[in-house]
Short mmCIF file of C-alpha atoms (C1' of nucleotides) and ligand atoms in Angstrom, two decimals:
data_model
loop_
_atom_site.label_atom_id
_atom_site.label_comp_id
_atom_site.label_asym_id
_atom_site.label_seq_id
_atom_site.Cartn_x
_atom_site.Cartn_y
_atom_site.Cartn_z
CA UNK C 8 35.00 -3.35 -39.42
CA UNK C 9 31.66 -2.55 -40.39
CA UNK C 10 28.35 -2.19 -38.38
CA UNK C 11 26.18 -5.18 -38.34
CA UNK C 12 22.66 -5.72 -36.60
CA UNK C 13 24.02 -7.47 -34.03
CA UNK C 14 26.52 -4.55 -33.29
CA UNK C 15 23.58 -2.14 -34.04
CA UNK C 16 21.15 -3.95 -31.43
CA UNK C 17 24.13 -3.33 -28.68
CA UNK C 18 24.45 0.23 -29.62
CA UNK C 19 20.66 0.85 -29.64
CA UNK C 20 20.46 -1.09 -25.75
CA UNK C 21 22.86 1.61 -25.06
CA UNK C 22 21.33 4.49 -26.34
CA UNK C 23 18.11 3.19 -25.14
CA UNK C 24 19.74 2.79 -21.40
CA UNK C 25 20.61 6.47 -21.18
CA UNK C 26 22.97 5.69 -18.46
CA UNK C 27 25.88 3.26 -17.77
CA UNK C 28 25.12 -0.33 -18.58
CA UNK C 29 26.90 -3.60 -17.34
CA UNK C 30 27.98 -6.00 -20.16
CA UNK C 31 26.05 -8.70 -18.28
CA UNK C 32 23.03 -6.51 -18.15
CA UNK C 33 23.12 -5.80 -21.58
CA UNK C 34 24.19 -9.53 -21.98
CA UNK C 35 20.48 -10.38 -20.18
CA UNK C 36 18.43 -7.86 -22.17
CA UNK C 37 19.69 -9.63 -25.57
CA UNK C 38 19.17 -13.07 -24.16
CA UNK C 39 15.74 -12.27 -23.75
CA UNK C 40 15.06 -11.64 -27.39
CA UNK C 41 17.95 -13.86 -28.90
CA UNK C 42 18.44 -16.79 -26.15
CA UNK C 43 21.73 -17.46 -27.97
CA UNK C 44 23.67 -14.71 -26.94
CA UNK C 45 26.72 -15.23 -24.84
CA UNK C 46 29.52 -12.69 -22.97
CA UNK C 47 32.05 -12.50 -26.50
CA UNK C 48 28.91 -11.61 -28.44
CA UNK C 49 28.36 -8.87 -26.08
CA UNK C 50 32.22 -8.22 -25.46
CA UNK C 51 33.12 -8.01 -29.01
CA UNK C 52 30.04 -5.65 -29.41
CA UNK C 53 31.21 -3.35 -27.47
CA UNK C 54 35.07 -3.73 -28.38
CA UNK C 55 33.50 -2.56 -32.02
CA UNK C 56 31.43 0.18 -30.69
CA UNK C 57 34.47 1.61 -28.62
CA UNK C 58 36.64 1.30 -31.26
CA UNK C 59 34.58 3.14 -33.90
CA UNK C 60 33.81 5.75 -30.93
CA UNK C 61 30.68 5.49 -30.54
CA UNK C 62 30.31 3.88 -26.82
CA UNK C 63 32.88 4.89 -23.62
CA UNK C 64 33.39 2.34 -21.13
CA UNK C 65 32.84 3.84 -17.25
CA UNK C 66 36.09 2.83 -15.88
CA UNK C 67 35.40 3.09 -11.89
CA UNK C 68 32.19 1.27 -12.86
CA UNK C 69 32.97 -1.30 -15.28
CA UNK C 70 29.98 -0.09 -17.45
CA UNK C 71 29.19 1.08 -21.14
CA UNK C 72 27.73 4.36 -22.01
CA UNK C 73 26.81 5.29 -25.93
CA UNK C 74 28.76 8.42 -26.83
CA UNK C 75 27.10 11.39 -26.34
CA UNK C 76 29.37 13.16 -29.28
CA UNK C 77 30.20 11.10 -32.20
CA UNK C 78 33.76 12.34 -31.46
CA UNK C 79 36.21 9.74 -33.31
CA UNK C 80 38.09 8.57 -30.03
CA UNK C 81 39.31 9.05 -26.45
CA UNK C 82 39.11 12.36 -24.55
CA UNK C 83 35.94 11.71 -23.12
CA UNK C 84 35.20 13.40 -20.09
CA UNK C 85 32.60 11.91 -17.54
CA UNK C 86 30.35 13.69 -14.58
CA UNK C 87 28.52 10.55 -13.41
CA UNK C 88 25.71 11.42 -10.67
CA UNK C 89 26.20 9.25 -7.88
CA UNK C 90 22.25 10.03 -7.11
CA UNK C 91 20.37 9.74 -10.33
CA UNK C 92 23.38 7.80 -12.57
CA UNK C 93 23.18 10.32 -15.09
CA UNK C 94 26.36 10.67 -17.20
CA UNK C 95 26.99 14.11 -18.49
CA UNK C 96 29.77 13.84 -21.69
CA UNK C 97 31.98 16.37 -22.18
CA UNK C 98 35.31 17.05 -24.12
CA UNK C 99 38.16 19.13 -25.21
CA UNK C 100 40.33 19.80 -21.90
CA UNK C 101 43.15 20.78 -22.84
CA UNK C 102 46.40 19.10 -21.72
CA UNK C 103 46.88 19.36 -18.04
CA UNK C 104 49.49 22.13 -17.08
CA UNK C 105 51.07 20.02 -15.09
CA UNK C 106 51.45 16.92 -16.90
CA UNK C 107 55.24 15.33 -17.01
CA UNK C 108 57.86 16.88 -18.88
CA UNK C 109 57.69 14.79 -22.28
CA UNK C 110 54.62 12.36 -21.46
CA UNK C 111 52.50 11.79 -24.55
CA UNK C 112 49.25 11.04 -23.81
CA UNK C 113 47.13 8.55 -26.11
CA UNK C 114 44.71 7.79 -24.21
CA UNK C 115 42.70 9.59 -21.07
CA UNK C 116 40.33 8.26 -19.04
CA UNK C 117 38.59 11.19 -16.99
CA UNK C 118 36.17 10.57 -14.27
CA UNK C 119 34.43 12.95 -12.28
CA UNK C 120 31.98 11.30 -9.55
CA UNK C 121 29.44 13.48 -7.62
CA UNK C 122 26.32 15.22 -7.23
CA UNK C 123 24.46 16.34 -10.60
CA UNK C 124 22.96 19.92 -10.92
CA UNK C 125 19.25 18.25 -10.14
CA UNK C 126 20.47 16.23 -7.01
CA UNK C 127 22.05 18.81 -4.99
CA UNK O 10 40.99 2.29 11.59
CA UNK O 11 44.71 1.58 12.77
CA UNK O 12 47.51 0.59 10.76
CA UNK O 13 48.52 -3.41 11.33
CA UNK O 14 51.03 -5.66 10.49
CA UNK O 15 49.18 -7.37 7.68
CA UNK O 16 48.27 -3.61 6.38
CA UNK O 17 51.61 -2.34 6.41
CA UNK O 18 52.67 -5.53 4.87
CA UNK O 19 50.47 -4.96 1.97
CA UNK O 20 51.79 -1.05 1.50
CA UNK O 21 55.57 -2.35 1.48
CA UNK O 22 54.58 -4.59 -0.82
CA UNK O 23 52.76 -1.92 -3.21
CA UNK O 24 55.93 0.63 -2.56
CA UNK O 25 58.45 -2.01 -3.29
CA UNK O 26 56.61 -2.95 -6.50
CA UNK O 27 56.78 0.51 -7.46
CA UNK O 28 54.17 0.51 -10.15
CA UNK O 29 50.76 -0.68 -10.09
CA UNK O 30 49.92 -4.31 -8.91
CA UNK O 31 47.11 -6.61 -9.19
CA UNK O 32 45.37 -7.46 -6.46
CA UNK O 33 45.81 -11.76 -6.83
CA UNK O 34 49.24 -10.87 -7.48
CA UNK O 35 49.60 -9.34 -4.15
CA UNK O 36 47.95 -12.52 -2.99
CA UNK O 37 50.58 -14.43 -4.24
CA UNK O 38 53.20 -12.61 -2.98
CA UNK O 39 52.01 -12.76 0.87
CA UNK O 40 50.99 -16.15 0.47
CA UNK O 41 54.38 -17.09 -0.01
CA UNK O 42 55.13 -15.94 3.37
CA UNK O 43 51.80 -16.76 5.00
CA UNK O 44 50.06 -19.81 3.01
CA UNK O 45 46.81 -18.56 4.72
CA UNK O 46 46.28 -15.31 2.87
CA UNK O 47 42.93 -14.87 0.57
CA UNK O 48 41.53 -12.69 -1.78
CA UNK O 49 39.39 -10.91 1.17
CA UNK O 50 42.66 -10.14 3.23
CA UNK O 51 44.85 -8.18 0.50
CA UNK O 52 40.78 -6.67 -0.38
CA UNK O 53 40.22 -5.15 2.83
CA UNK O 54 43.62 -4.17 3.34
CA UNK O 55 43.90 -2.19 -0.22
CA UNK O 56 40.38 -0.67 0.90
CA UNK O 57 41.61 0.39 4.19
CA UNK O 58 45.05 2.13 2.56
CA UNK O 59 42.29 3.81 -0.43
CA UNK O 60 40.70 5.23 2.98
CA UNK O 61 43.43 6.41 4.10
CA UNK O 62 44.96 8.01 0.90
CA UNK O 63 48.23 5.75 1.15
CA UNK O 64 47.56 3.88 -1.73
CA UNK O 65 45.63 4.38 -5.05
CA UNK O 66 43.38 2.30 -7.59
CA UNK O 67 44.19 2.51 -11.16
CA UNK O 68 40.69 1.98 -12.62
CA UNK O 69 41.70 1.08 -15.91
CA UNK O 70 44.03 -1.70 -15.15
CA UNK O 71 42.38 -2.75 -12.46
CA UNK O 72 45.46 -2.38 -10.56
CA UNK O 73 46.86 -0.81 -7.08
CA UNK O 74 49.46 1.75 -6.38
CA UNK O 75 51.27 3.74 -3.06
CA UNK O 76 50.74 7.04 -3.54
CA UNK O 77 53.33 9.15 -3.71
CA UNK O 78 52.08 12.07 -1.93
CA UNK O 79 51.00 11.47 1.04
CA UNK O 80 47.64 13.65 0.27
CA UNK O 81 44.63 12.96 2.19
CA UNK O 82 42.44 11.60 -0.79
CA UNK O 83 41.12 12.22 -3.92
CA UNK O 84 42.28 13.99 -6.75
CA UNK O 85 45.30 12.04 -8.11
CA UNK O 86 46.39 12.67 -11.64
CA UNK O 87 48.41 9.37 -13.11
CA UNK O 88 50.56 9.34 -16.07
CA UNK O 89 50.89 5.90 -16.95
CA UNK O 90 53.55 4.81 -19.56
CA UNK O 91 52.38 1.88 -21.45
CA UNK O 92 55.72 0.46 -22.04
CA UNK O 93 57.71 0.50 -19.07
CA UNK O 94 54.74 0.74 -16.82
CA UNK O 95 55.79 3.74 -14.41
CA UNK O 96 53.22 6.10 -13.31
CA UNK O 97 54.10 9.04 -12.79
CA UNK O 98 51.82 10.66 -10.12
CA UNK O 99 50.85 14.04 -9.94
CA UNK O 100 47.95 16.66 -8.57
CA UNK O 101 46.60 19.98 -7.70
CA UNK O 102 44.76 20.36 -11.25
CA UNK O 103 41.87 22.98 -11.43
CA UNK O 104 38.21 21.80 -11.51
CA UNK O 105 37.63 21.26 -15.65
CA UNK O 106 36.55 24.64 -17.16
CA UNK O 107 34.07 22.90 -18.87
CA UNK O 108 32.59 20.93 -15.98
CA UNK O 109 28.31 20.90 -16.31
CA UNK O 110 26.35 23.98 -14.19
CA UNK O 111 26.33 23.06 -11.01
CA UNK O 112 28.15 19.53 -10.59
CA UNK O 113 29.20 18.86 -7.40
CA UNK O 114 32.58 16.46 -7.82
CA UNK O 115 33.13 13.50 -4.85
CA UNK O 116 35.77 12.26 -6.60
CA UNK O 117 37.85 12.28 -9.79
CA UNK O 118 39.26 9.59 -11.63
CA UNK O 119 42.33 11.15 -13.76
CA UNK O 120 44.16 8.33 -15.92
CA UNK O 121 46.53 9.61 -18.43
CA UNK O 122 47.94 6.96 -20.74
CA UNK O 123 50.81 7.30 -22.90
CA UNK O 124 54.61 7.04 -23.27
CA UNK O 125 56.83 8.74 -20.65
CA UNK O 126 59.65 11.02 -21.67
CA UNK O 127 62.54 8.04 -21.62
CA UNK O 128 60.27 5.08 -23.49
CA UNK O 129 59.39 8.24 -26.48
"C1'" DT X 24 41.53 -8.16 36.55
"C1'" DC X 25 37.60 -9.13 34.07
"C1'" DT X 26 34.11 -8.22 30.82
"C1'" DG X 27 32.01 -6.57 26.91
"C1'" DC X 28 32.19 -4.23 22.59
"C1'" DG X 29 34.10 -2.95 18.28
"C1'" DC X 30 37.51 -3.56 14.99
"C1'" DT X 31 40.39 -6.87 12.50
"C1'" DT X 32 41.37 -11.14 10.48
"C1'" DG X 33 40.34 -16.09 9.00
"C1'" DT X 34 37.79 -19.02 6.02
"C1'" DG X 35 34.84 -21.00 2.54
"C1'" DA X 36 31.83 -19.96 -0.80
"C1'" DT X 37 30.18 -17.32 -4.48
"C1'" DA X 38 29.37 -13.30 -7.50
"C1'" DT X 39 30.96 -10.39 -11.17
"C1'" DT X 40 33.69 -9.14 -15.08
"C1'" DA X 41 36.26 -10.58 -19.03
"C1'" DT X 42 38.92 -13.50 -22.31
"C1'" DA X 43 40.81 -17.86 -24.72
"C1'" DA X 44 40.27 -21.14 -28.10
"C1'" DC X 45 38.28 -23.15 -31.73
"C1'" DA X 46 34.31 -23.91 -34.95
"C1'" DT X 47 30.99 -22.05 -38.18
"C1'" DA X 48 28.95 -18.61 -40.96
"C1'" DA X 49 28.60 -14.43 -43.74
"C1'" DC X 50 30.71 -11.17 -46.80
"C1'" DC X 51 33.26 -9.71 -50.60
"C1'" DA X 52 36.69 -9.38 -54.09
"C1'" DA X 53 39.16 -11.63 -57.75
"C1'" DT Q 4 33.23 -20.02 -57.57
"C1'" DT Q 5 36.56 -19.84 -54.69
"C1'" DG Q 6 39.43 -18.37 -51.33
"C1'" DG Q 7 40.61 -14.83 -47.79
"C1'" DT Q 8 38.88 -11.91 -44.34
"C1'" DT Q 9 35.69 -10.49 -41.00
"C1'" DA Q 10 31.95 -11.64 -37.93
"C1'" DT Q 11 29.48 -14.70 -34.99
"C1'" DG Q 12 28.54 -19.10 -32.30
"C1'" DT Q 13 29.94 -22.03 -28.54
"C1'" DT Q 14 32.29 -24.00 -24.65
"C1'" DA Q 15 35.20 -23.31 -21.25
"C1'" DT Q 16 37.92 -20.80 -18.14
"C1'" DA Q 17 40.49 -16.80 -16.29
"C1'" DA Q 18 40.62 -12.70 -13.62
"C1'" DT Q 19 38.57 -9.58 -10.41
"C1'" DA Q 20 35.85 -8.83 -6.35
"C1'" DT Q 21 32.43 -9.54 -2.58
"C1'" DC Q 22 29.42 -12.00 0.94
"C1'" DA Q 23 28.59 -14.24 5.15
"C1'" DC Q 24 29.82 -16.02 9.24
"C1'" DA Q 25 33.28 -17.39 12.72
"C1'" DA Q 26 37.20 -16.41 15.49
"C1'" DG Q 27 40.67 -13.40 17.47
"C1'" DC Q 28 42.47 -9.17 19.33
"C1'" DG Q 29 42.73 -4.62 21.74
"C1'" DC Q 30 41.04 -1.58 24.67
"C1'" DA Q 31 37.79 1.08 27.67
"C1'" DG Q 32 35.23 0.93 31.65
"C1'" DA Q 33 33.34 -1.81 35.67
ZN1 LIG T 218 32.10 10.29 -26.60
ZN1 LIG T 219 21.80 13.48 -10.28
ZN1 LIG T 220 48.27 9.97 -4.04
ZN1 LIG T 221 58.12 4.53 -20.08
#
DNA sequence: TCTGCGCTTGTGATATTATAACATAACCAA
DNA sequence: TTGGTTATGTTATAATATCACAAGCGCAGA
């Protein structure tokens, strides 16, 4: 597991975007500088880059976002702007008060879709 | 917006299941009782029961559950075991202390994965 | 009752998202 | 160098979801 240009180039599309990408999107930009890329080359990028925490994937949007923390994994939080698309990263909720007796959480996924500060 | 027979069909099939269901494999299921079904009829009929807060998404498996509250919409909280695959589904949790300035939230998506209390 | 309109469903096609399977290449340690 | 592991290339296909248009149904008002 080590970075590689190829997984660089993916993260820098990402960082570059600002916002959530589509694989296929991401999948077009690199086709247009490499014409040999295909969806595992993109796929497995961003498998990698999720891994090593350093991209989310936008569940209710089936996107990819570069982390905005350099956090080592999960417990991202999301405030996506349905106006403007911009994602706002947060962490560190604590565990929900009313989570079941004797769950243990590994993984969240926390969404919050609305209206950004700038869009009201 | 009325409940139908092909609508209600599709929630008895979700609360039989009892956990969260693909969409084709709802397909399957009514098109062993009415060859004609396709993927636009089980579709519209899961977007219709969304609507109507009797049934659920699960974003991150791409998969469809009743709900088990009977709240109006939004706002669900799922605990999701990842070995026997119940979800446990709960709500009422407080806006995120640490929610941006001024975001307005639409909608939340709340996924909790993990083990539940008998699966530990 | 009849008619017209809107909602619901049928149907075929297609778009979008993601993975399987196997081959080749690059990297690195012994 | 040589062999194992990791990464990438390549082709195909699976899984998920929507579009577009036609047909049917249900009901309000003439
Ligand atoms: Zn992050
Ligand atoms: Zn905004
Ligand atoms: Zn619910
Ligand atoms: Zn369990």
């Amino acid at each position: 597991m080590r970075m590689t240009p190829l997984r660089r180039n993916v993260l820098a599309l990402l960082v570059k975007a600002g916002e959530p990408v589509k694989a296929y999107d991401l999948l077009d930009q690199m086709r247009s500088e490499d014409g040999s890329a295909k969806p595992p080359t993109v796929y497995r990028s961003l498998d990698f880059l999720m891994e090593v925490g350093l991209a989310h994937k936008v569940e209710a949007l089936n996107a990819y976002i570069a982390c905005a923390h350099c956090h080592d994994k999960g417990g991202a939080e999301l405030y996506i702007c349905g106006k403007c698309g911009s994602v706002d990263e947060r962490h560190g909720a604590p565990e929900p008060l009313n989570a079941p007796t004797g769950f243990e959480t590994q993984r969240s996924v926390v969404e919050h879709y609305g209206l950004c500060a700038k869009c009201h």
